[in-house]
Amino acid sequence: MADHTGKRASKRAVRRIDTSSIKTTTLLSFVIFALFLVMVLWGLSNFFLSSFYERARSQEVIRTAETLEAQFSQDSVSFGSLALQTASSNNIYIRIDTPDERFIFDGTREAQDSDAFEADVSRIETKLVFSTAENVSETRRDNSGMGTRLVYASFITSGSTDNILCIIAPLYPDPVTVRILRDMLIYISFIVLIVSLLLAFALSVRLTSPIEKLTRSATELSNGNHDVYFDGAGFTETKELARALNKASYEMEKTDFYQREIIANVSHDLKTPLTMIRSYAEKIMDITGDNPEKRNADLNVIISETEHLNKMVTDMLSVSNLQSNNIELHMETFDLVQAARSVYESSLALASSEGFDIQFHPCRPAYVVGDRTRMTQVMTNFVSNAVKYSGDNKFIDLRLSKSSKKVTFHCIDHGMGIPAEEIGHVWDKYYRTSANHERGIEGTGLGLSIVKGILNLHGAKYGVESEEGKGSDFWFEMDTVRKPAAEETEKKDG
Ligand code: ADP
């Protein structure tokens, strides 16, 4: 039993190490970097320390030799004390051979027998005598047990006599120094590893804490809490992500709100015509069925209510198609002014029946590329909104203007207008201004969002200028193109 629990616990522990998490990745990266650094340090100290040391020491010994040479030629009397001091402080063997005497200053720490240097000295002196140079030097590596050393010789003059200065300098680092260096390296390696681990831990916590916060908020949002606030404090990127998520959450809340509203509105709007249809059908069945005149009047009510229902359902389908990019445009080149004229002409019937004064101000023919039916739908929607929201002022202006490469359509009414704080929302789906509710104007809030979708698909600019109580000007602008060749020929033939 105990065994099973242990196994399960260890399995859980294994599963908890997520190699793709930011924490593990930062930790691993830092550890790898620290190990690499330590390896480089050890590699350098093991493979390059001796060659490094040899080069630096050789240069230093040659510089010392030059100082000694200069001192000897200036003041050979005090030279002895300088040579002794230099030999011991630099761990070198100095020898001066004059025609009559030999002076040795041995400062090598390992207290070599001076005789051991004899072979080196005679070799380098012979080399110097046969050389034309002022001084000669060589690095000796042999099996004499003395280790690598620099052997140097030069002529030094005192008065008229030529003497020879010889220097032998061991080129291997002092074993104590090497040991100290090794120990230091061990400490440095430990410090580097521990500091990297601490840094990696601190960095991963700092990196992941805003992400974890965002994830917690997102989980809350997915559970339906729209009041959640995304806080990405810490990094510019997480702040941007938080801003985007807050916006998305706001949009979701807005859509949710409108959707709830529309379900309430639409069910109310659907209920009214359905009740009408039902009651008129019952009326025909029970009362007016035998009276052709009354029956036809009742049937007309049913037809108009059905049309209303049909429009609502069509709008909903259009929005859903636009939203899923499931809309097919039949692009053609057509005269927008002519299309606008047909919208105007169909609105005339309404104008006369409901007392609207609709004026049409066309411009020169303006050819555009687009879906004629959809663009007609856009203009019709503007006009029907103008009619719907005109209130008592029933004067509507349809205006077209053409500049060099653009044509603009305006639908201007003098009705209730839109409050400034709501104007940005009228293109949102399901949005209806507060005034509608007060006045009981029916609608779905889908018309302008369909218009917006169609105009966006056409790459057209659009907008609305409106003042509450004074009226609105809904407009769009399209690029014009040359008149199609076919139409030109047709006209000529005609
Ligand atoms: P609907 O008219 O079905 O409510 P729309 O999407 O066509 O939906 O319009 C959205 C909202 O914009 C309307 O509910 C109305 O409040 C406002 N609106 C549209 N056109 C006008 C207009 N010409 N004058 C004043 N308000 C308007």
Coordinates of N, CA and C in Angstrom, one line a residue, residues 306-438:
T306 N -46.1 39.4 -42.5 CA -45.2 38.4 -42.9 C -43.9 39.0 -43.5
E307 N -44.1 40.0 -44.3 CA -43.0 40.7 -44.9 C -42.0 41.3 -43.8
H308 N -42.7 41.8 -42.8 CA -41.9 42.4 -41.7 C -41.1 41.3 -41.0
L309 N -41.7 40.1 -40.8 CA -41.0 39.0 -40.2 C -39.9 38.5 -41.1
N310 N -40.2 38.5 -42.4 CA -39.2 38.0 -43.4 C -38.0 38.9 -43.3
K311 N -38.2 40.3 -43.2 CA -37.1 41.2 -43.2 C -36.2 41.0 -42.0
M312 N -36.9 40.8 -40.8 CA -36.1 40.5 -39.6 C -35.2 39.3 -39.7
V313 N -35.8 38.2 -40.2 CA -35.1 37.0 -40.3 C -33.9 37.1 -41.3
T314 N -34.2 37.9 -42.5 CA -33.2 38.1 -43.5 C -32.0 38.9 -42.9
D315 N -32.3 39.9 -42.1 CA -31.3 40.7 -41.5 C -30.4 39.9 -40.6
M316 N -31.1 39.0 -39.8 CA -30.3 38.2 -38.9 C -29.4 37.2 -39.7
L317 N -29.9 36.7 -40.8 CA -29.1 35.8 -41.6 C -27.9 36.6 -42.2
S318 N -28.2 37.8 -42.7 CA -27.1 38.6 -43.3 C -26.0 38.9 -42.3
V319 N -26.4 39.3 -41.1 CA -25.4 39.5 -40.1 C -24.5 38.3 -39.8
S320 N -25.2 37.2 -39.7 CA -24.5 35.9 -39.4 C -23.6 35.6 -40.6
N321 N -24.0 35.8 -41.9 CA -23.2 35.5 -43.0 C -22.0 36.5 -43.1
L322 N -22.3 37.8 -42.8 CA -21.2 38.7 -42.8 C -20.1 38.4 -41.7
Q323 N -20.6 38.0 -40.6 CA -19.7 37.6 -39.5 C -18.9 36.4 -39.8
S324 N -19.4 35.5 -40.5 CA -18.6 34.3 -40.8 C -18.0 34.4 -42.2
N325 N -18.0 35.6 -42.8 CA -17.4 35.8 -44.1 C -18.0 35.0 -45.2
N326 N -19.2 34.7 -45.0 CA -19.9 33.7 -45.9 C -20.8 34.5 -46.9
I327 N -20.3 35.6 -47.4 CA -21.1 36.4 -48.2 C -20.4 36.5 -49.6
E328 N -21.2 36.3 -50.6 CA -20.6 36.3 -52.0 C -21.0 37.6 -52.7
L329 N -20.0 38.4 -53.1 CA -20.3 39.6 -53.8 C -20.3 39.4 -55.3
H330 N -21.2 40.0 -56.0 CA -21.2 39.9 -57.5 C -20.8 41.2 -58.0
M331 N -19.5 41.3 -58.2 CA -18.9 42.6 -58.6 C -19.1 42.9 -60.0
E332 N -19.5 44.2 -60.2 CA -19.7 44.7 -61.6 C -19.4 46.2 -61.6
T333 N -19.3 46.7 -62.8 CA -19.1 48.2 -62.8 C -20.5 48.8 -63.1
F334 N -20.9 49.7 -62.3 CA -22.2 50.3 -62.5 C -22.2 51.7 -62.1
D335 N -23.3 52.4 -62.5 CA -23.4 53.9 -62.2 C -24.1 54.0 -60.9
L336 N -23.4 54.5 -59.9 CA -23.9 54.6 -58.5 C -25.1 55.6 -58.5
V337 N -25.0 56.6 -59.4 CA -26.0 57.7 -59.4 C -27.4 57.0 -59.8
Q338 N -27.2 56.1 -60.8 CA -28.4 55.4 -61.3 C -29.0 54.5 -60.2
A339 N -28.1 53.8 -59.6 CA -28.6 52.9 -58.5 C -29.3 53.8 -57.4
A340 N -28.7 54.9 -57.1 CA -29.3 55.8 -56.1 C -30.7 56.3 -56.5
R341 N -30.8 56.6 -57.8 CA -32.0 57.1 -58.4 C -33.1 56.0 -58.2
S342 N -32.8 54.7 -58.4 CA -33.8 53.7 -58.3 C -34.2 53.6 -56.8
V343 N -33.3 53.8 -55.9 CA -33.6 53.8 -54.4 C -34.6 54.9 -54.2
Y344 N -34.3 56.1 -54.7 CA -35.1 57.3 -54.6 C -36.5 57.0 -55.1
E345 N -36.6 56.4 -56.3 CA -37.9 56.2 -57.0 C -38.7 55.2 -56.1
S346 N -38.1 54.1 -55.6 CA -38.9 53.2 -54.8 C -39.4 53.8 -53.5
S347 N -38.6 54.9 -53.0 CA -39.1 55.5 -51.8 C -40.2 56.5 -52.0
L348 N -40.4 56.8 -53.3 CA -41.5 57.9 -53.5 C -42.9 57.4 -53.1
A349 N -43.1 56.1 -53.2 CA -44.5 55.6 -52.9 C -44.7 55.9 -51.4
L350 N -43.6 55.6 -50.6 CA -43.7 55.8 -49.2 C -43.8 57.3 -48.9
A351 N -43.1 58.0 -49.7 CA -43.1 59.5 -49.4 C -44.6 60.0 -49.6
S352 N -45.2 59.5 -50.6 CA -46.6 60.1 -50.8 C -47.6 59.5 -49.7
S353 N -47.4 58.2 -49.4 CA -48.4 57.7 -48.5 C -48.2 58.2 -47.0
E354 N -46.9 58.4 -46.6 CA -46.7 58.9 -45.2 C -46.3 60.3 -45.1
G355 N -46.5 61.0 -46.2 CA -46.2 62.5 -46.2 C -44.8 62.9 -46.1
F356 N -43.9 62.1 -46.6 CA -42.4 62.4 -46.6 C -42.1 63.3 -47.9
D357 N -41.2 64.2 -47.7 CA -40.8 65.0 -48.8 C -39.3 64.6 -49.1
I358 N -39.1 63.7 -50.1 CA -37.8 63.2 -50.3 C -37.2 63.9 -51.6
Q359 N -36.1 64.5 -51.5 CA -35.5 65.2 -52.6 C -34.3 64.4 -53.1
F360 N -34.1 64.4 -54.4 CA -32.9 63.7 -54.9 C -32.0 64.7 -55.7
H361 N -30.7 64.8 -55.3 CA -29.8 65.7 -55.9 C -28.7 64.9 -56.5
P362 N -28.8 64.4 -57.8 CA -27.8 63.6 -58.4 C -26.6 64.4 -58.8
C363 N -25.5 63.7 -59.2 CA -24.4 64.4 -59.8 C -24.2 63.7 -61.2
R364 N -23.1 64.0 -61.8 CA -22.8 63.4 -63.1 C -22.7 61.9 -62.9
P365 N -22.9 61.0 -63.9 CA -22.8 59.6 -63.7 C -21.4 59.3 -63.1
A366 N -21.5 58.4 -62.1 CA -20.2 58.0 -61.4 C -20.1 56.5 -61.3
Y367 N -19.2 55.9 -62.1 CA -19.1 54.5 -62.2 C -18.2 53.9 -61.0
V368 N -18.7 52.9 -60.4 CA -18.0 52.3 -59.3 C -18.0 50.8 -59.6
V369 N -17.0 50.1 -58.9 CA -17.0 48.6 -59.0 C -17.5 48.1 -57.7
G370 N -18.6 47.3 -57.8 CA -19.2 46.7 -56.5 C -20.3 45.8 -56.8
D371 N -21.0 45.4 -55.8 CA -22.2 44.5 -55.9 C -23.4 45.5 -55.9
R372 N -24.0 45.6 -57.1 CA -25.1 46.6 -57.2 C -26.2 46.4 -56.2
T373 N -26.6 45.1 -56.1 CA -27.7 44.8 -55.2 C -27.4 45.2 -53.7
R374 N -26.1 44.8 -53.3 CA -25.7 45.1 -51.9 C -25.6 46.6 -51.7
M375 N -25.1 47.3 -52.7 CA -25.0 48.8 -52.5 C -26.3 49.4 -52.5
T376 N -27.3 48.8 -53.3 CA -28.6 49.4 -53.2 C -29.2 49.1 -51.8
Q377 N -28.9 47.9 -51.3 CA -29.4 47.6 -49.9 C -28.8 48.6 -48.9
V378 N -27.6 49.0 -49.1 CA -27.0 50.0 -48.2 C -27.8 51.3 -48.2
M379 N -28.0 51.8 -49.5 CA -28.7 53.1 -49.6 C -30.1 53.0 -49.1
T380 N -30.8 51.9 -49.4 CA -32.2 51.7 -49.0 C -32.2 51.7 -47.4
N381 N -31.2 51.1 -46.8 CA -31.2 51.1 -45.4 C -31.0 52.5 -44.8
F382 N -30.2 53.3 -45.4 CA -30.0 54.7 -45.0 C -31.4 55.4 -45.1
V383 N -32.0 55.2 -46.2 CA -33.3 55.9 -46.4 C -34.4 55.4 -45.5
S384 N -34.5 54.1 -45.3 CA -35.5 53.6 -44.4 C -35.2 54.0 -42.9
N385 N -33.9 54.1 -42.5 CA -33.6 54.7 -41.2 C -34.0 56.1 -41.1
A386 N -33.8 56.9 -42.2 CA -34.1 58.3 -42.2 C -35.6 58.5 -42.0
V387 N -36.4 57.6 -42.7 CA -37.8 57.6 -42.5 C -38.2 57.3 -41.1
K388 N -37.6 56.2 -40.6 CA -38.0 55.7 -39.3 C -37.7 56.7 -38.2
Y389 N -36.5 57.4 -38.3 CA -36.1 58.3 -37.2 C -36.3 59.8 -37.5
S390 N -37.2 60.0 -38.5 CA -37.4 61.4 -38.8 C -38.3 62.2 -37.9
G391 N -39.1 61.5 -37.2 CA -40.1 62.2 -36.3 C -41.1 63.0 -37.1
D392 N -41.3 64.2 -36.7 CA -42.3 65.1 -37.4 C -41.7 65.8 -38.6
N393 N -40.4 66.0 -38.6 CA -39.8 66.7 -39.8 C -39.6 65.7 -40.9
K394 N -40.5 65.7 -41.9 CA -40.5 64.6 -42.9 C -39.7 65.0 -44.2
F395 N -38.7 65.8 -44.0 CA -37.9 66.3 -45.2 C -36.6 65.5 -45.2
I396 N -36.4 64.7 -46.3 CA -35.2 63.9 -46.5 C -34.5 64.3 -47.8
D397 N -33.2 64.4 -47.7 CA -32.4 64.8 -48.8 C -31.4 63.7 -49.3
L398 N -31.5 63.2 -50.5 CA -30.5 62.2 -51.0 C -29.6 63.0 -52.0
R399 N -28.3 63.0 -51.6 CA -27.4 63.9 -52.4 C -26.2 63.0 -52.8
L400 N -25.8 63.3 -54.1 CA -24.6 62.6 -54.6 C -23.6 63.7 -55.0
S401 N -22.3 63.5 -54.7 CA -21.3 64.5 -55.2 C -20.1 63.7 -55.7
K402 N -19.5 64.3 -56.8 CA -18.4 63.6 -57.4 C -17.2 64.5 -57.4
S403 N -16.1 64.0 -57.0 CA -14.8 64.7 -57.1 C -14.0 63.9 -58.1
S404 N -12.7 64.3 -58.3 CA -11.9 63.7 -59.3 C -12.0 62.1 -59.4
K405 N -11.8 61.5 -58.3 CA -11.8 60.0 -58.4 C -12.7 59.4 -57.3
K406 N -13.6 60.2 -56.8 CA -14.5 59.7 -55.7 C -15.9 60.1 -55.9
V407 N -16.8 59.3 -55.4 CA -18.2 59.7 -55.4 C -18.8 59.4 -54.0
T408 N -19.6 60.4 -53.5 CA -20.1 60.3 -52.2 C -21.6 60.4 -52.2
F409 N -22.2 59.5 -51.4 CA -23.7 59.4 -51.3 C -24.0 59.9 -49.9
H410 N -25.0 60.9 -49.8 CA -25.4 61.3 -48.5 C -26.9 61.1 -48.3
C411 N -27.3 60.6 -47.2 CA -28.8 60.5 -46.9 C -29.0 61.4 -45.6
I412 N -29.6 62.6 -45.9 CA -29.7 63.6 -44.8 C -31.2 63.7 -44.3
D413 N -31.3 63.5 -43.0 CA -32.7 63.7 -42.5 C -32.7 64.8 -41.4
H414 N -33.8 65.3 -41.0 CA -33.9 66.4 -40.1 C -34.7 65.9 -38.9
G415 N -34.5 64.7 -38.5 CA -35.2 64.1 -37.4 C -34.6 64.2 -36.1
M416 N -34.7 63.1 -35.4 CA -34.3 63.1 -33.9 C -32.8 63.1 -33.7
G417 N -32.0 62.7 -34.7 CA -30.5 62.8 -34.5 C -30.1 61.7 -33.5
I418 N -28.7 61.7 -33.3 CA -28.2 60.7 -32.4 C -27.4 61.4 -31.3
P419 N -27.5 61.0 -30.1 CA -26.7 61.7 -29.0 C -25.2 61.4 -29.2
A420 N -24.4 62.5 -29.0 CA -23.0 62.4 -29.3 C -22.3 61.2 -28.7
E421 N -22.7 60.8 -27.4 CA -22.0 59.7 -26.7 C -22.4 58.4 -27.3
E422 N -23.5 58.3 -28.2 CA -23.9 57.0 -28.7 C -23.5 56.9 -30.2
I423 N -23.1 58.0 -30.8 CA -22.8 58.0 -32.2 C -21.8 56.9 -32.7
G424 N -20.8 56.6 -31.8 CA -19.8 55.6 -32.2 C -20.4 54.2 -32.2
H425 N -21.5 54.0 -31.6 CA -22.0 52.6 -31.4 C -23.0 52.2 -32.5
V426 N -23.6 53.2 -33.2 CA -24.7 52.9 -34.1 C -24.4 51.8 -35.1
W427 N -23.0 51.6 -35.4 CA -22.6 50.6 -36.4 C -22.5 49.2 -35.8
D428 N -22.5 49.2 -34.5 CA -22.4 47.9 -33.8 C -23.7 47.1 -33.9
K429 N -23.5 45.8 -34.0 CA -24.7 45.0 -34.2 C -25.5 44.9 -32.9
Y430 N -26.7 44.9 -33.1 CA -27.7 44.9 -32.0 C -27.8 46.2 -31.3
Y431 N -27.1 47.3 -31.7 CA -27.1 48.5 -31.0 C -28.3 49.4 -31.4
R432 N -29.0 49.8 -30.4 CA -30.1 50.8 -30.7 C -30.0 51.9 -29.7
T433 N -30.2 53.1 -30.2 CA -30.0 54.2 -29.2 C -31.1 54.3 -28.2
S434 N -30.8 55.0 -27.1 CA -31.7 55.0 -26.0 C -33.1 55.6 -26.4
A435 N -33.0 56.5 -27.3 CA -34.3 57.2 -27.7 C -35.3 56.2 -28.3
N436 N -34.8 55.1 -28.9 CA -35.8 54.1 -29.5 C -36.7 53.6 -28.5
H437 N -36.1 53.2 -27.4 CA -36.9 52.6 -26.3 C -38.0 53.5 -25.8
E438 N -37.5 54.8 -25.7 CA -38.5 55.8 -25.2 C -39.7 55.9 -26.1

